[in-house]
Amino acid sequence: MPLDEELTAWLRLTLIPGLYGDRLRRLLSAFGRPQAVFSASATALSRHVPDAVAAAIKRGIDDEAINAVAGWLQDPANQVVTLADPNYPQQLLQVPDPPPLLYVKGSLDLLRRPALAIVGSRNATAQGEANAEAFARILSDSGLTIVSGLALGVDAAAHRGALAGSGSSIAVLGTGADIIYPARNRALAHDLAERGVLVSEFALGTRPIAANFPRRNRLISGLALGCLVVEAAAESGSLITARLANEQGREVFAIPGSIHSPLAKGCHALIKQGAKLVESAHDVLEELRWPAHARSEPAPRNSPIDAHTRRLLDALGEDPCERDTLAARSGLSAAEISVLLTQLELDGTVATLPGGSIQRIHR
C-alpha cells in the first residue's frame, strides 16, 4: 500500500543529509508542512539552511528508502508518527529538539502514559540487576510504564521487571527500529514488541553508532516523569540520561551502593548533586506522589537457614568478599564453603563476581 503524501514528505525531509535539529525546525517554522519546504526555491531555502543543504533538498532522495518504510509498515504492529500527528507523545514536545519522526513497533498508546525511566550500567552487578528488576516490577504494578534503552545489564533487567509486573515497558533504541542491538536482547525485544513498545527516531537500517546513544537518552528521560539510576560508574552513559532528565525538569533518583564499589560512584555523585536517594520503589512513588495501588514489595524469604549457612552469610556481609577471607572469618573449611556457596548461588542469595569474589544479593 503506498504511503500518503504527507507522511512521504516527512520521510523525505528527514532523510535529507545534513538536515536535522535547528535547521529542520527553522524550515518548518518558515514554510509550515514538509510539502511546502519541497515546493520552495533553493534561494528561499538558503535563507534558513546552508546552500549545500538547500541543494540537497531540491535534489531530493530516491525511492528506495521510502519503499523500505512502506514495506516495514505492512506489519500492523509498526507505525510512523510525525510531529504533526495528534498521536505524537505530548511530553516529547517539551524536550529540546523533539524528533520529527518516531518509528514505533508495538503499542503506540504506551508512549502517552505516565512513565518512569530506569537506567544504569551495562556491566551491572548481580545485585544491581536484581534491584532494577525488583524496582521495575513494583513500579509497573503501581501503574507506571518503565522506559529504558534495551542495553545489557540494568536496562534489560528493568524491561524484564516491568513485563513481570502488571504494566509494561518502552524500549528507546539507538538504532533503526528494524535493528535490535545488542543481538543478545532479541528475545527481550520480541517480548517488548508483543507486550510493550520499541521506539526509535532513527531511519530504518541505522546501525548502532556510538553517537546515537547519547542522543536517544534525551527521549528516555523525555518520555518519563523521572529517571532512576540503579548503578553507575563515575563516567557511565546513564549519567547523561540523569543530567538530561534534570534539564528537562524531571525528577532524578539514585540508589546508593557500597563505598568500595566503582559502580556506586556515579549514583553517589548524583546524590551529592541533589538526586533523591531511594532505597525502595515506594520511595520513588512517594516522591512522585503516585499511588502505590498494587501489590507491595515482596517480603524477604523466610526459609530456614542452618547454622553453617548463617555463619557463612554473616562472614560475607554486604560487600564483595574473597573465598580466603570467608574462610578466615567463618572458620569453615574450603570444601564446606564451596558446597554452601553453590547452594546459595543456585538459590539466588549470592553471586560470583568477575575475578571470583562473592557478593550477597537481596531481592
Short mmCIF file of C-alpha atoms in Angstrom, two decimals:
data_model
loop_
_atom_site.label_atom_id
_atom_site.label_comp_id
_atom_site.label_asym_id
_atom_site.label_seq_id
_atom_site.Cartn_x
_atom_site.Cartn_y
_atom_site.Cartn_z
CA MET A 1 0.00 0.00 0.00
CA PRO A 2 1.50 3.40 -0.99
CA LEU A 3 2.19 5.94 1.74
CA ASP A 4 0.07 9.06 1.95
CA GLU A 5 1.52 12.27 0.57
CA GLU A 6 2.11 13.97 3.92
CA LEU A 7 3.95 11.03 5.53
CA THR A 8 6.04 10.62 2.38
CA ALA A 9 7.04 14.29 2.56
CA TRP A 10 8.01 13.96 6.23
CA LEU A 11 10.10 10.88 5.45
CA ARG A 12 11.85 12.54 2.51
CA LEU A 13 12.60 15.64 4.55
CA THR A 14 14.09 13.74 7.49
CA LEU A 15 16.27 11.67 5.17
CA ILE A 16 17.97 14.71 3.60
CA PRO A 17 21.69 14.64 4.56
CA GLY A 18 22.61 17.45 6.94
CA LEU A 19 19.02 18.40 7.74
CA TYR A 20 18.29 17.92 11.43
CA GLY A 21 17.77 19.79 14.70
CA ASP A 22 17.65 23.57 14.43
CA ARG A 23 17.93 23.50 10.64
CA LEU A 24 14.82 21.39 10.28
CA ARG A 25 12.92 23.45 12.85
CA ARG A 26 13.80 26.68 11.02
CA LEU A 27 12.43 25.29 7.76
CA LEU A 28 9.22 24.03 9.33
CA SER A 29 8.76 27.36 11.12
CA ALA A 30 9.27 29.26 7.87
CA PHE A 31 7.29 27.06 5.46
CA GLY A 32 4.91 25.03 7.60
CA ARG A 33 4.45 21.49 6.41
CA PRO A 34 7.15 19.47 4.64
CA GLN A 35 5.35 19.65 1.28
CA ALA A 36 5.83 23.43 1.33
CA VAL A 37 9.54 23.01 2.04
CA PHE A 38 9.96 20.93 -1.12
CA SER A 39 7.97 23.48 -3.14
CA ALA A 40 10.22 26.37 -2.05
CA SER A 41 13.01 27.64 -4.29
CA ALA A 42 16.66 26.99 -3.48
CA THR A 43 17.06 30.72 -2.86
CA ALA A 44 14.24 30.75 -0.33
CA LEU A 45 15.60 27.63 1.38
CA SER A 46 19.10 29.12 1.60
CA ARG A 47 17.79 31.89 3.84
CA HIS A 48 17.31 29.26 6.55
CA VAL A 49 19.84 26.49 5.90
CA PRO A 50 23.30 26.22 4.29
CA ASP A 51 23.38 26.23 0.49
CA ALA A 52 24.53 22.60 0.39
CA VAL A 53 21.50 21.51 2.40
CA ALA A 54 19.18 23.62 0.24
CA ALA A 55 20.64 21.96 -2.84
CA ALA A 56 20.16 18.51 -1.28
CA ILE A 57 16.50 19.31 -0.62
CA LYS A 58 15.98 20.31 -4.25
CA ARG A 59 17.70 17.10 -5.45
CA GLY A 60 15.50 15.03 -3.15
CA ILE A 61 16.13 11.38 -2.35
CA ASP A 62 15.47 8.23 -4.30
CA ASP A 63 12.52 6.00 -3.60
CA GLU A 64 14.46 3.10 -2.11
CA ALA A 65 14.29 4.36 1.48
CA ILE A 66 10.62 5.33 1.12
CA ASN A 67 9.78 1.90 -0.27
CA ALA A 68 11.61 0.30 2.67
CA VAL A 69 9.40 2.19 5.12
CA ALA A 70 6.29 1.27 3.12
CA GLY A 71 7.31 -2.38 3.35
CA TRP A 72 8.00 -2.09 7.09
CA LEU A 73 4.57 -0.56 7.63
CA GLN A 74 2.90 -3.63 6.13
CA ASP A 75 3.28 -5.15 9.60
CA PRO A 76 0.25 -3.85 11.54
CA ALA A 77 2.40 -3.57 14.69
CA ASN A 78 4.54 -0.87 13.01
CA GLN A 79 3.73 2.82 12.77
CA VAL A 80 5.45 6.09 11.93
CA VAL A 81 4.32 9.13 13.93
CA THR A 82 5.19 12.67 12.86
CA LEU A 83 5.37 15.89 14.84
CA ALA A 84 2.10 16.93 13.21
CA ASP A 85 0.33 13.72 14.25
CA PRO A 86 -2.12 14.04 17.20
CA ASN A 87 -0.73 10.70 18.45
CA TYR A 88 2.73 12.20 18.91
CA PRO A 89 3.70 11.95 22.64
CA GLN A 90 2.97 15.34 24.17
CA GLN A 91 5.74 15.04 26.76
CA LEU A 92 8.35 14.85 23.98
CA LEU A 93 7.20 18.22 22.69
CA GLN A 94 8.59 19.66 25.95
CA VAL A 95 12.17 18.48 25.30
CA PRO A 96 14.72 20.39 23.25
CA ASP A 97 14.94 19.08 19.68
CA PRO A 98 11.95 16.70 19.66
CA PRO A 99 12.39 14.13 16.87
CA PRO A 100 10.36 14.93 13.76
CA LEU A 101 9.52 11.25 13.30
CA LEU A 102 9.11 8.27 15.59
CA TYR A 103 9.28 4.73 14.24
CA VAL A 104 7.10 2.67 16.59
CA LYS A 105 6.79 -1.11 16.90
CA GLY A 106 4.15 -2.22 19.39
CA SER A 107 1.64 -0.29 21.48
CA LEU A 108 1.69 3.38 20.49
CA ASP A 109 -0.63 4.20 23.39
CA LEU A 110 2.16 3.40 25.89
CA LEU A 111 4.09 6.47 24.71
CA ARG A 112 1.37 8.68 26.14
CA ARG A 113 1.08 7.01 29.56
CA PRO A 114 2.83 8.09 32.78
CA ALA A 115 6.28 6.51 32.83
CA LEU A 116 9.50 6.27 34.79
CA ALA A 117 12.93 5.81 33.24
CA ILE A 118 15.25 3.21 34.80
CA VAL A 119 18.86 3.24 33.62
CA GLY A 120 22.29 2.13 34.75
CA SER A 121 25.42 0.19 33.96
CA ARG A 122 25.67 -2.27 31.09
CA ASN A 123 28.13 -4.20 33.27
CA ALA A 124 25.88 -4.26 36.30
CA THR A 125 26.48 -6.44 39.32
CA ALA A 126 24.03 -9.22 40.11
CA GLN A 127 22.65 -7.01 42.89
CA GLY A 128 22.27 -4.10 40.50
CA GLU A 129 20.27 -6.20 38.06
CA ALA A 130 18.17 -7.61 40.89
CA ASN A 131 17.43 -4.08 42.11
CA ALA A 132 16.48 -2.87 38.63
CA GLU A 133 14.16 -5.81 38.08
CA ALA A 134 12.53 -5.56 41.52
CA PHE A 135 12.01 -1.78 41.35
CA ALA A 136 10.62 -2.04 37.81
CA ARG A 137 8.15 -4.76 38.74
CA ILE A 138 6.77 -2.83 41.72
CA LEU A 139 6.56 0.42 39.76
CA SER A 140 4.89 -1.44 36.89
CA ASP A 141 2.37 -2.91 39.35
CA SER A 142 1.73 0.63 40.57
CA GLY A 143 0.63 1.77 37.11
CA LEU A 144 3.82 3.32 35.75
CA THR A 145 5.25 2.33 32.38
CA ILE A 146 9.00 1.65 32.55
CA VAL A 147 11.26 3.31 29.97
CA SER A 148 14.80 2.16 29.26
CA GLY A 149 17.26 1.64 26.42
CA LEU A 150 17.40 -2.15 25.77
CA ALA A 151 21.09 -2.29 26.71
CA LEU A 152 22.60 -5.18 28.61
CA GLY A 153 22.67 -5.02 32.41
CA VAL A 154 20.32 -2.59 34.16
CA ASP A 155 18.26 -1.70 31.07
CA ALA A 156 17.40 -5.31 30.25
CA ALA A 157 16.63 -6.07 33.90
CA ALA A 158 14.29 -3.07 34.09
CA HIS A 159 12.41 -4.19 30.99
CA ARG A 160 12.09 -7.72 32.37
CA GLY A 161 10.81 -6.44 35.70
CA ALA A 162 8.23 -4.21 34.03
CA LEU A 163 6.92 -7.06 31.90
CA ALA A 164 6.75 -9.27 35.01
CA GLY A 165 4.51 -6.67 36.64
CA SER A 166 1.01 -5.69 35.61
CA GLY A 167 2.19 -2.77 33.48
CA SER A 168 4.53 -2.63 30.51
CA SER A 169 7.71 -1.12 29.13
CA ILE A 170 9.10 1.16 26.43
CA ALA A 171 12.48 0.46 24.83
CA VAL A 172 14.06 3.51 23.16
CA LEU A 173 16.53 2.34 20.54
CA GLY A 174 19.79 3.87 19.37
CA THR A 175 19.36 2.09 16.03
CA GLY A 176 16.68 1.88 13.40
CA ALA A 177 13.51 0.20 14.62
CA ASP A 178 14.29 -2.75 12.36
CA ILE A 179 17.65 -3.46 14.04
CA ILE A 180 17.96 -4.92 17.52
CA TYR A 181 21.14 -4.11 19.43
CA PRO A 182 22.63 -5.84 21.25
CA ALA A 183 21.70 -9.09 19.50
CA ARG A 184 21.66 -10.84 22.86
CA ASN A 185 18.46 -8.95 23.68
CA ARG A 186 16.50 -10.08 20.62
CA ALA A 187 14.18 -12.34 22.62
CA LEU A 188 13.54 -9.49 25.07
CA ALA A 189 12.88 -7.10 22.17
CA HIS A 190 10.37 -9.57 20.74
CA ASP A 191 8.55 -9.66 24.10
CA LEU A 192 8.59 -5.86 24.25
CA ALA A 193 7.13 -5.56 20.74
CA GLU A 194 4.37 -8.01 21.73
CA ARG A 195 3.56 -6.60 25.17
CA GLY A 196 5.16 -3.14 25.19
CA VAL A 197 6.71 -0.96 22.53
CA LEU A 198 10.01 -0.32 20.72
CA VAL A 199 10.57 3.25 19.52
CA SER A 200 13.32 4.96 17.53
CA GLU A 201 13.90 8.35 15.94
CA PHE A 202 16.49 6.90 13.57
CA ALA A 203 15.78 5.86 10.00
CA LEU A 204 15.29 2.19 9.23
CA GLY A 205 18.60 0.44 8.68
CA THR A 206 20.53 2.73 11.05
CA ARG A 207 23.32 0.68 12.61
CA PRO A 208 24.49 1.02 16.25
CA ILE A 209 26.72 4.10 16.01
CA ALA A 210 28.21 5.38 19.28
CA ALA A 211 26.97 8.95 18.74
CA ASN A 212 23.36 7.80 18.52
CA PHE A 213 23.11 6.52 22.08
CA PRO A 214 23.63 9.80 23.98
CA ARG A 215 21.12 11.34 21.56
CA ARG A 216 18.48 8.67 22.24
CA ASN A 217 18.95 9.24 26.00
CA ARG A 218 17.02 12.52 25.81
CA LEU A 219 14.00 10.51 24.66
CA ILE A 220 14.35 8.02 27.52
CA SER A 221 14.20 10.87 30.03
CA GLY A 222 11.75 12.91 27.96
CA LEU A 223 9.11 10.19 27.92
CA ALA A 224 9.21 9.85 31.71
CA LEU A 225 8.14 11.69 34.86
CA GLY A 226 11.53 10.93 36.37
CA CYS A 227 14.73 8.94 35.97
CA LEU A 228 16.05 6.29 38.37
CA VAL A 229 19.75 5.44 38.15
CA VAL A 230 20.29 2.00 39.66
CA GLU A 231 24.03 1.52 39.33
CA ALA A 232 26.57 3.66 37.50
CA ALA A 233 30.30 4.19 37.33
CA ALA A 234 31.68 7.71 37.50
CA GLU A 235 31.73 8.03 33.69
CA SER A 236 28.61 5.99 32.93
CA GLY A 237 26.42 6.98 30.00
CA SER A 238 23.41 6.68 32.29
CA LEU A 239 24.60 9.89 33.98
CA ILE A 240 23.89 11.64 30.67
CA THR A 241 20.29 10.47 30.91
CA ALA A 242 20.10 11.71 34.50
CA ARG A 243 21.52 15.12 33.51
CA LEU A 244 19.06 15.39 30.63
CA ALA A 245 16.20 14.45 32.94
CA ASN A 246 17.22 17.22 35.32
CA GLU A 247 17.47 19.73 32.47
CA GLN A 248 14.02 18.67 31.28
CA GLY A 249 12.55 19.31 34.73
CA ARG A 250 12.11 15.63 35.56
CA GLU A 251 12.82 14.07 38.96
CA VAL A 252 16.14 12.24 39.34
CA PHE A 253 16.54 9.30 41.73
CA ALA A 254 19.59 7.21 42.60
CA ILE A 255 20.12 4.01 44.56
CA PRO A 256 23.18 4.20 46.84
CA GLY A 257 25.73 1.40 46.97
CA SER A 258 28.91 0.35 48.70
CA ILE A 259 31.59 3.00 49.06
CA HIS A 260 34.01 0.35 47.76
CA SER A 261 32.11 -0.30 44.52
CA PRO A 262 33.15 1.58 41.35
CA LEU A 263 29.58 1.05 40.11
CA ALA A 264 28.21 3.10 43.00
CA LYS A 265 30.30 6.20 42.35
CA GLY A 266 28.00 7.60 39.67
CA CYS A 267 24.92 7.25 41.90
CA HIS A 268 26.74 8.80 44.84
CA ALA A 269 27.78 11.74 42.67
CA LEU A 270 24.17 12.26 41.59
CA ILE A 271 23.00 12.21 45.20
CA LYS A 272 25.61 14.84 46.10
CA GLN A 273 24.27 16.95 43.23
CA GLY A 274 20.70 16.76 44.53
CA ALA A 275 19.25 13.50 43.19
CA LYS A 276 16.80 11.82 45.57
CA LEU A 277 18.34 8.89 47.44
CA VAL A 278 15.94 5.95 47.24
CA GLU A 279 16.11 2.59 48.95
CA SER A 280 12.82 1.14 47.73
CA ALA A 281 10.35 1.55 44.90
CA HIS A 282 7.94 3.10 47.39
CA ASP A 283 10.45 5.91 47.96
CA VAL A 284 10.13 6.71 44.24
CA LEU A 285 6.33 6.55 44.36
CA GLU A 286 6.21 8.87 47.37
CA GLU A 287 8.45 11.44 45.68
CA LEU A 288 6.25 11.32 42.58
CA ARG A 289 3.12 11.43 44.80
CA TRP A 290 2.00 8.39 42.86
CA PRO A 291 -0.50 5.96 44.47
CA ALA A 292 1.01 2.53 45.04
CA HIS A 293 -2.29 0.79 44.39
CA ALA A 294 -0.97 -2.66 43.55
CA ARG A 295 0.94 -5.26 45.44
CA SER A 296 3.59 -4.18 47.88
CA GLU A 297 7.24 -5.10 47.84
CA PRO A 298 7.89 -8.80 48.29
CA ALA A 299 8.56 -9.99 51.81
CA PRO A 300 12.02 -11.39 52.46
CA ARG A 301 12.47 -15.14 52.26
CA ASN A 302 11.63 -16.90 55.48
CA SER A 303 13.06 -20.30 54.62
CA PRO A 304 15.06 -21.82 57.46
CA ILE A 305 18.85 -21.36 57.33
CA ASP A 306 21.12 -23.86 59.01
CA ALA A 307 23.90 -22.80 61.36
CA HIS A 308 26.74 -23.17 58.85
CA THR A 309 24.89 -21.17 56.19
CA ARG A 310 24.10 -18.44 58.70
CA ARG A 311 27.76 -18.33 59.77
CA LEU A 312 28.84 -18.02 56.12
CA LEU A 313 26.34 -15.22 55.37
CA ASP A 314 27.36 -13.34 58.49
CA ALA A 315 31.00 -13.62 57.42
CA LEU A 316 30.15 -12.48 53.90
CA GLY A 317 28.47 -9.23 54.95
CA GLU A 318 27.30 -6.85 52.24
CA ASP A 319 30.48 -6.09 50.29
CA PRO A 320 32.26 -8.39 47.81
CA CYS A 321 34.45 -10.90 49.63
CA GLU A 322 37.19 -13.32 48.58
CA ARG A 323 36.88 -17.02 49.44
CA ASP A 324 40.05 -16.95 51.56
CA THR A 325 38.61 -14.09 53.59
CA LEU A 326 35.36 -16.01 54.02
CA ALA A 327 37.27 -18.99 55.36
CA ALA A 328 39.17 -16.84 57.83
CA ARG A 329 36.05 -15.03 59.04
CA SER A 330 33.74 -18.04 59.25
CA GLY A 331 36.09 -20.78 60.41
CA LEU A 332 34.58 -23.09 57.77
CA SER A 333 36.74 -25.29 55.55
CA ALA A 334 37.24 -24.55 51.86
CA ALA A 335 35.17 -27.62 51.00
CA GLU A 336 32.28 -26.54 53.24
CA ILE A 337 32.36 -23.03 51.80
CA SER A 338 32.31 -24.39 48.24
CA VAL A 339 29.23 -26.54 48.89
CA LEU A 340 27.37 -23.77 50.71
CA LEU A 341 28.17 -21.15 48.05
CA THR A 342 26.94 -23.46 45.31
CA GLN A 343 23.63 -23.88 47.14
CA LEU A 344 23.33 -20.15 47.83
CA GLU A 345 24.16 -19.23 44.24
CA LEU A 346 21.51 -21.62 42.90
CA ASP A 347 19.05 -20.01 45.31
CA GLY A 348 19.98 -16.52 44.08
CA THR A 349 21.25 -15.47 47.51
CA VAL A 350 24.85 -14.84 46.40
CA ALA A 351 26.62 -14.22 43.11
CA THR A 352 30.16 -14.77 41.91
CA LEU A 353 31.58 -11.53 40.52
CA PRO A 354 34.21 -11.14 37.80
CA GLY A 355 37.52 -12.02 39.42
CA GLY A 356 35.95 -14.64 41.67
CA SER A 357 34.82 -12.60 44.68
CA ILE A 358 31.41 -13.33 46.21
CA GLN A 359 28.60 -10.88 46.96
CA ARG A 360 25.29 -11.28 48.73
CA ILE A 361 22.16 -10.48 46.70
CA HIS A 362 18.96 -9.02 48.16
CA ARG A 363 15.76 -9.39 46.15
#
